[in-house]
mmCIF file of C-alpha atoms in Angstrom:
data_model
loop_
_atom_site.group_PDB
_atom_site.id
_atom_site.type_symbol
_atom_site.label_atom_id
_atom_site.label_comp_id
_atom_site.label_asym_id
_atom_site.label_seq_id
_atom_site.Cartn_x
_atom_site.Cartn_y
_atom_site.Cartn_z
ATOM 1 C CA SER A 1476 218.708 -31.914 40.627
ATOM 2 C CA TYR A 1477 216.792 -34.614 42.208
ATOM 3 C CA VAL A 1478 218.745 -37.291 44.020
ATOM 4 C CA LEU A 1479 217.808 -41.042 44.500
ATOM 5 C CA THR A 1480 219.661 -42.912 47.270
ATOM 6 C CA GLN A 1481 219.937 -46.713 47.318
ATOM 7 C CA PRO A 1482 221.877 -49.096 49.644
ATOM 8 C CA PRO A 1483 224.914 -50.331 47.857
ATOM 9 C CA SER A 1484 224.230 -53.975 48.623
ATOM 10 C CA VAL A 1485 221.603 -56.214 50.123
ATOM 11 C CA SER A 1486 222.280 -59.902 50.950
ATOM 12 C CA VAL A 1487 219.602 -62.482 51.471
ATOM 13 C CA ALA A 1488 219.325 -66.204 51.665
ATOM 14 C CA PRO A 1489 217.549 -68.224 49.075
ATOM 15 C CA GLY A 1490 213.773 -68.512 49.798
ATOM 16 C CA GLU A 1491 214.028 -65.330 51.975
ATOM 17 C CA THR A 1492 212.477 -61.953 51.162
ATOM 18 C CA ALA A 1493 214.608 -59.137 49.736
ATOM 19 C CA GLU A 1494 213.785 -55.468 50.120
ATOM 20 C CA ILE A 1495 215.579 -52.933 48.018
ATOM 21 C CA THR A 1496 214.834 -49.220 48.947
ATOM 22 C CA CYS A 1497 215.154 -46.075 47.039
ATOM 23 C CA GLY A 1498 214.988 -42.912 48.984
ATOM 24 C CA GLY A 1499 214.100 -39.519 47.393
ATOM 25 C CA ASP A 1500 212.468 -36.294 48.695
ATOM 26 C CA ASN A 1501 208.682 -36.979 48.460
ATOM 27 C CA ILE A 1502 209.402 -39.738 46.107
ATOM 28 C CA GLY A 1503 205.877 -41.140 46.805
ATOM 29 C CA GLY A 1504 204.527 -38.107 44.570
ATOM 30 C CA ARG A 1505 206.408 -39.570 41.591
ATOM 31 C CA SER A 1506 206.128 -42.879 39.775
ATOM 32 C CA ALA A 1507 209.142 -45.237 40.487
ATOM 33 C CA HIS A 1508 210.461 -47.791 38.033
ATOM 34 C CA TRP A 1509 212.946 -50.540 38.726
ATOM 35 C CA TYR A 1510 215.429 -52.299 36.629
ATOM 36 C CA GLN A 1511 217.386 -55.547 37.092
ATOM 37 C CA GLN A 1512 220.880 -55.598 35.432
ATOM 38 C CA ARG A 1513 222.616 -59.030 35.466
ATOM 39 C CA PRO A 1514 226.349 -58.886 34.654
ATOM 40 C CA GLY A 1515 227.329 -58.123 31.206
ATOM 41 C CA GLN A 1516 223.661 -57.547 30.366
ATOM 42 C CA ALA A 1517 221.468 -54.571 29.609
ATOM 43 C CA PRO A 1518 218.983 -53.600 32.070
ATOM 44 C CA VAL A 1519 215.420 -54.972 32.284
ATOM 45 C CA VAL A 1520 212.470 -53.320 33.704
ATOM 46 C CA VAL A 1521 211.024 -55.492 36.551
ATOM 47 C CA MET A 1522 208.549 -53.027 38.024
ATOM 48 C CA GLN A 1523 207.060 -49.765 36.639
ATOM 49 C CA TYR A 1524 204.757 -47.025 37.831
ATOM 50 C CA ASP A 1525 205.549 -48.112 41.522
ATOM 51 C CA ASN A 1526 203.779 -51.555 41.405
ATOM 52 C CA ASP A 1527 202.975 -52.582 37.904
ATOM 53 C CA ARG A 1528 204.758 -55.755 36.972
ATOM 54 C CA PRO A 1529 205.606 -55.849 33.235
ATOM 55 C CA SER A 1530 204.675 -59.024 31.357
ATOM 56 C CA GLY A 1531 207.132 -62.076 31.981
ATOM 57 C CA ILE A 1532 208.180 -60.736 35.378
ATOM 58 C CA PRO A 1533 207.407 -63.292 38.236
ATOM 59 C CA GLU A 1534 204.834 -62.348 40.893
ATOM 60 C CA ARG A 1535 207.614 -62.677 43.332
ATOM 61 C CA PHE A 1536 208.469 -59.162 42.406
ATOM 62 C CA SER A 1537 206.251 -56.374 43.873
ATOM 63 C CA GLY A 1538 206.709 -52.693 44.520
ATOM 64 C CA SER A 1539 205.593 -49.882 46.824
ATOM 65 C CA ASN A 1540 206.089 -46.152 46.855
ATOM 66 C CA SER A 1541 205.069 -43.703 49.752
ATOM 67 C CA GLY A 1542 206.446 -40.803 51.459
ATOM 68 C CA ASN A 1543 210.310 -40.615 50.943
ATOM 69 C CA THR A 1544 210.891 -44.223 50.001
ATOM 70 C CA ALA A 1545 210.049 -46.527 47.229
ATOM 71 C CA THR A 1546 210.722 -50.228 47.738
ATOM 72 C CA LEU A 1547 211.172 -53.326 45.350
ATOM 73 C CA THR A 1548 210.347 -56.420 47.288
ATOM 74 C CA ILE A 1549 211.395 -59.916 45.905
ATOM 75 C CA SER A 1550 209.785 -62.885 47.733
ATOM 76 C CA ARG A 1551 211.124 -66.396 47.782
ATOM 77 C CA VAL A 1552 214.530 -65.096 46.490
ATOM 78 C CA GLU A 1553 216.124 -67.535 43.908
ATOM 79 C CA ALA A 1554 219.849 -67.633 42.938
ATOM 80 C CA GLY A 1555 218.753 -66.220 39.411
ATOM 81 C CA ASP A 1556 217.710 -63.029 41.099
ATOM 82 C CA GLU A 1557 221.175 -61.948 42.009
ATOM 83 C CA ALA A 1558 221.841 -58.924 39.992
ATOM 84 C CA ASP A 1559 222.115 -54.986 40.306
ATOM 85 C CA TYR A 1560 218.939 -53.219 40.745
ATOM 86 C CA TYR A 1561 218.276 -49.592 39.845
ATOM 87 C CA CYS A 1562 215.439 -47.285 40.729
ATOM 88 C CA GLN A 1563 214.360 -44.494 38.472
ATOM 89 C CA VAL A 1564 211.919 -41.654 38.529
ATOM 90 C CA TRP A 1565 211.177 -38.513 36.502
ATOM 91 C CA ASP A 1566 212.444 -35.092 37.693
ATOM 92 C CA SER A 1567 210.912 -31.687 36.729
ATOM 93 C CA GLY A 1568 210.889 -31.191 33.073
ATOM 94 C CA SER A 1569 210.421 -34.931 32.559
ATOM 95 C CA HIS A 1570 214.163 -35.598 33.090
ATOM 96 C CA ARG A 1571 214.943 -39.091 34.121
ATOM 97 C CA VAL A 1572 216.966 -39.896 37.314
ATOM 98 C CA PHE A 1573 218.565 -43.144 38.210
ATOM 99 C CA GLY A 1574 219.459 -44.258 41.776
ATOM 100 C CA GLY A 1575 222.983 -45.310 42.464
ATOM 101 C CA GLY A 1576 222.053 -49.245 42.159
ATOM 102 C CA THR A 1577 221.943 -52.021 44.756
ATOM 103 C CA LYS A 1578 223.833 -55.248 44.298
ATOM 104 C CA LEU A 1579 221.678 -58.030 45.657
ATOM 105 C CA THR A 1580 223.572 -60.947 46.539
ATOM 106 C CA VAL A 1581 221.931 -64.463 47.166
ATOM 107 C CA LEU A 1582 223.943 -66.255 50.055
ATOM 108 C CA GLN B 1408 208.539 -57.151 18.790
ATOM 109 C CA ILE B 1409 210.565 -53.981 19.676
ATOM 110 C CA THR B 1410 214.375 -54.069 19.191
ATOM 111 C CA LEU B 1411 216.932 -51.350 19.483
ATOM 112 C CA LYS B 1412 220.570 -51.453 18.597
ATOM 113 C CA GLU B 1413 223.459 -49.073 19.160
ATOM 114 C CA SER B 1414 226.334 -48.505 16.868
ATOM 115 C CA GLY B 1415 229.438 -46.122 16.807
ATOM 116 C CA PRO B 1416 233.027 -46.138 17.315
ATOM 117 C CA ALA B 1417 234.600 -48.187 20.081
ATOM 118 C CA LEU B 1418 237.458 -45.625 20.568
ATOM 119 C CA VAL B 1419 237.571 -41.875 20.491
ATOM 120 C CA LYS B 1420 240.183 -39.475 21.309
ATOM 121 C CA PRO B 1421 239.962 -36.836 24.078
ATOM 122 C CA THR B 1422 238.259 -33.610 22.841
ATOM 123 C CA GLN B 1423 236.712 -35.441 19.958
ATOM 124 C CA THR B 1424 232.933 -35.620 19.337
ATOM 125 C CA LEU B 1425 231.311 -38.862 19.827
ATOM 126 C CA THR B 1426 228.306 -39.916 17.375
ATOM 127 C CA LEU B 1427 226.269 -42.851 18.352
ATOM 128 C CA THR B 1428 223.325 -44.185 16.217
ATOM 129 C CA CYS B 1429 220.258 -46.155 17.672
ATOM 130 C CA THR B 1430 218.576 -48.293 14.804
ATOM 131 C CA PHE B 1431 215.170 -49.529 16.009
ATOM 132 C CA SER B 1432 212.339 -51.666 14.691
ATOM 133 C CA GLY B 1433 208.919 -52.636 15.966
ATOM 134 C CA PHE B 1434 207.611 -49.117 16.577
ATOM 135 C CA SER B 1435 207.425 -45.708 15.031
ATOM 136 C CA LEU B 1436 208.953 -42.588 16.419
ATOM 137 C CA SER B 1437 206.236 -40.536 14.681
ATOM 138 C CA SER B 1438 203.437 -42.054 16.838
ATOM 139 C CA ALA B 1439 202.553 -40.596 20.173
ATOM 140 C CA PRO B 1440 203.573 -41.026 22.996
ATOM 141 C CA VAL B 1441 206.783 -42.877 21.901
ATOM 142 C CA GLY B 1442 210.313 -41.763 22.860
ATOM 143 C CA VAL B 1443 213.822 -43.063 22.776
ATOM 144 C CA GLY B 1444 216.314 -42.426 25.388
ATOM 145 C CA TRP B 1445 220.143 -42.649 25.848
ATOM 146 C CA ILE B 1446 221.608 -43.981 29.148
ATOM 147 C CA ARG B 1447 225.257 -44.801 29.854
ATOM 148 C CA GLN B 1448 227.231 -46.701 32.437
ATOM 149 C CA PRO B 1449 230.883 -46.348 33.265
ATOM 150 C CA PRO B 1450 232.633 -49.568 33.998
ATOM 151 C CA GLY B 1451 231.545 -50.841 37.445
ATOM 152 C CA LYS B 1452 229.346 -47.829 38.050
ATOM 153 C CA ALA B 1453 225.649 -46.843 37.969
ATOM 154 C CA LEU B 1454 223.386 -46.053 35.136
ATOM 155 C CA GLU B 1455 223.142 -42.367 34.041
ATOM 156 C CA TRP B 1456 220.470 -40.829 31.976
ATOM 157 C CA LEU B 1457 221.643 -38.626 29.086
ATOM 158 C CA ALA B 1458 218.864 -37.670 26.759
ATOM 159 C CA LEU B 1459 215.622 -38.542 25.497
ATOM 160 C CA ILE B 1460 213.591 -37.516 22.289
ATOM 161 C CA TYR B 1461 209.942 -37.894 21.731
ATOM 162 C CA TRP B 1462 207.733 -38.404 18.765
ATOM 163 C CA GLY B 1463 207.094 -34.731 18.452
ATOM 164 C CA ASP B 1464 210.872 -33.679 18.413
ATOM 165 C CA ASP B 1465 210.612 -32.868 21.911
ATOM 166 C CA GLU B 1466 214.086 -33.138 23.325
ATOM 167 C CA ARG B 1467 215.099 -33.580 26.953
ATOM 168 C CA TYR B 1468 218.645 -33.641 28.371
ATOM 169 C CA SER B 1469 220.479 -34.198 31.613
ATOM 170 C CA PRO B 1470 221.002 -30.881 33.207
ATOM 171 C CA SER B 1471 224.579 -31.777 33.926
ATOM 172 C CA LEU B 1472 225.567 -32.722 30.448
ATOM 173 C CA LYS B 1473 223.081 -30.511 28.323
ATOM 174 C CA SER B 1474 225.880 -28.370 26.871
ATOM 175 C CA LYS B 1475 227.692 -31.516 25.403
ATOM 176 C CA LEU B 1476 224.705 -33.472 24.025
ATOM 177 C CA THR B 1477 222.471 -33.206 20.871
ATOM 178 C CA VAL B 1478 219.854 -35.755 20.029
ATOM 179 C CA ILE B 1479 217.990 -35.880 16.769
ATOM 180 C CA LYS B 1480 215.757 -38.517 15.095
ATOM 181 C CA ASP B 1481 215.261 -39.775 11.492
ATOM 182 C CA THR B 1482 211.866 -41.415 11.391
ATOM 183 C CA SER B 1483 212.355 -42.449 7.794
ATOM 184 C CA LYS B 1484 215.409 -44.497 8.695
ATOM 185 C CA ASN B 1485 214.043 -45.492 12.202
ATOM 186 C CA GLN B 1486 217.150 -44.055 13.830
ATOM 187 C CA VAL B 1487 218.022 -41.742 16.690
ATOM 188 C CA VAL B 1488 221.454 -40.064 16.625
ATOM 189 C CA LEU B 1489 223.244 -38.940 19.778
ATOM 190 C CA THR B 1490 226.283 -36.580 19.540
ATOM 191 C CA MET B 1491 228.475 -35.771 22.594
ATOM 192 C CA THR B 1492 231.144 -33.190 22.340
ATOM 193 C CA ASN B 1493 234.550 -32.616 23.887
ATOM 194 C CA MET B 1494 234.834 -36.288 25.008
ATOM 195 C CA GLY B 1495 237.027 -36.921 27.980
ATOM 196 C CA PRO B 1496 238.223 -39.910 29.933
ATOM 197 C CA ASP B 1497 235.244 -39.694 32.257
ATOM 198 C CA ASP B 1498 232.928 -40.387 29.368
ATOM 199 C CA THR B 1499 234.305 -43.889 28.941
ATOM 200 C CA ALA B 1500 231.197 -45.960 29.171
ATOM 201 C CA THR B 1501 228.762 -48.311 27.713
ATOM 202 C CA TYR B 1502 226.114 -46.477 26.069
ATOM 203 C CA TYR B 1503 222.523 -47.658 25.634
ATOM 204 C CA CYS B 1504 219.367 -46.607 23.733
ATOM 205 C CA ALA B 1505 215.911 -47.593 25.114
ATOM 206 C CA HIS B 1506 212.422 -47.241 24.209
ATOM 207 C CA ALA B 1507 209.859 -45.240 26.222
ATOM 208 C CA ASN B 1508 206.200 -45.245 25.921
ATOM 209 C CA GLY B 1509 205.316 -42.006 27.389
ATOM 210 C CA TYR B 1510 206.722 -38.827 29.209
ATOM 211 C CA ASN B 1511 206.988 -40.599 32.503
ATOM 212 C CA SER B 1512 207.074 -44.071 31.543
ATOM 213 C CA ALA B 1513 209.866 -46.651 32.172
ATOM 214 C CA PHE B 1514 212.385 -47.609 29.717
ATOM 215 C CA ASP B 1515 210.754 -50.763 28.712
ATOM 216 C CA VAL B 1516 212.954 -52.186 25.975
ATOM 217 C CA TRP B 1517 216.841 -51.541 25.823
ATOM 218 C CA GLY B 1518 219.489 -52.051 23.282
ATOM 219 C CA GLN B 1519 222.421 -54.405 23.915
ATOM 220 C CA GLY B 1520 224.726 -51.356 24.510
ATOM 221 C CA THR B 1521 227.818 -50.229 22.884
ATOM 222 C CA MET B 1522 231.281 -49.704 24.856
ATOM 223 C CA VAL B 1523 233.099 -46.475 24.111
ATOM 224 C CA THR B 1524 236.567 -45.860 25.378
ATOM 225 C CA VAL B 1525 238.069 -42.245 25.344
ATOM 226 C CA SER B 1526 241.858 -42.502 25.008
ATOM 227 C CA SER B 1527 244.589 -41.146 23.069
#
């Protein structure tokens, strides 16, 4: 089955840029989606189809996907961005796969 | 406005079968290309996709859990039901249902989740 690899944690100071990666075999050939999950809450999609921001998501969030890595970039990081972030793609047969999640800490 | 809400038992015994219901509003599960998926999250761990059913009764299951899972829909009640057999301690998790707008789309709206504990 398809495996997605995320770094367990990323730390960044307020105002800086955070990059959260999601590695997978030729992930660039698939559409990647990203979810933000704050403690005790359900996930919320923050990026879909690699680089499409859903309505209501700040422009500070952007995405890219090429080769073996998809990336979620958060510019001008704020304290409220502190959360767990998960990438997700579809596997053969339209099965869904989630990455292991990355905890973003705002220093 | 799309909303989903999970319901079911908070506690099940080992070997029992879990039945969870997702009741939704704001969309029809008889209209293409809509789907409703189930995702779970053990305490302190990552999200895990379980199953998804589409408007045309097309069902997809996690390969690793396929033998334990069944998902059905009742379009007249706006509900999707997930059953999971032979529950074990590793199945203790928060279970979410979520809306998808296509075969390869994101889960764009999620329910609040329901915590299920497996214990004797």
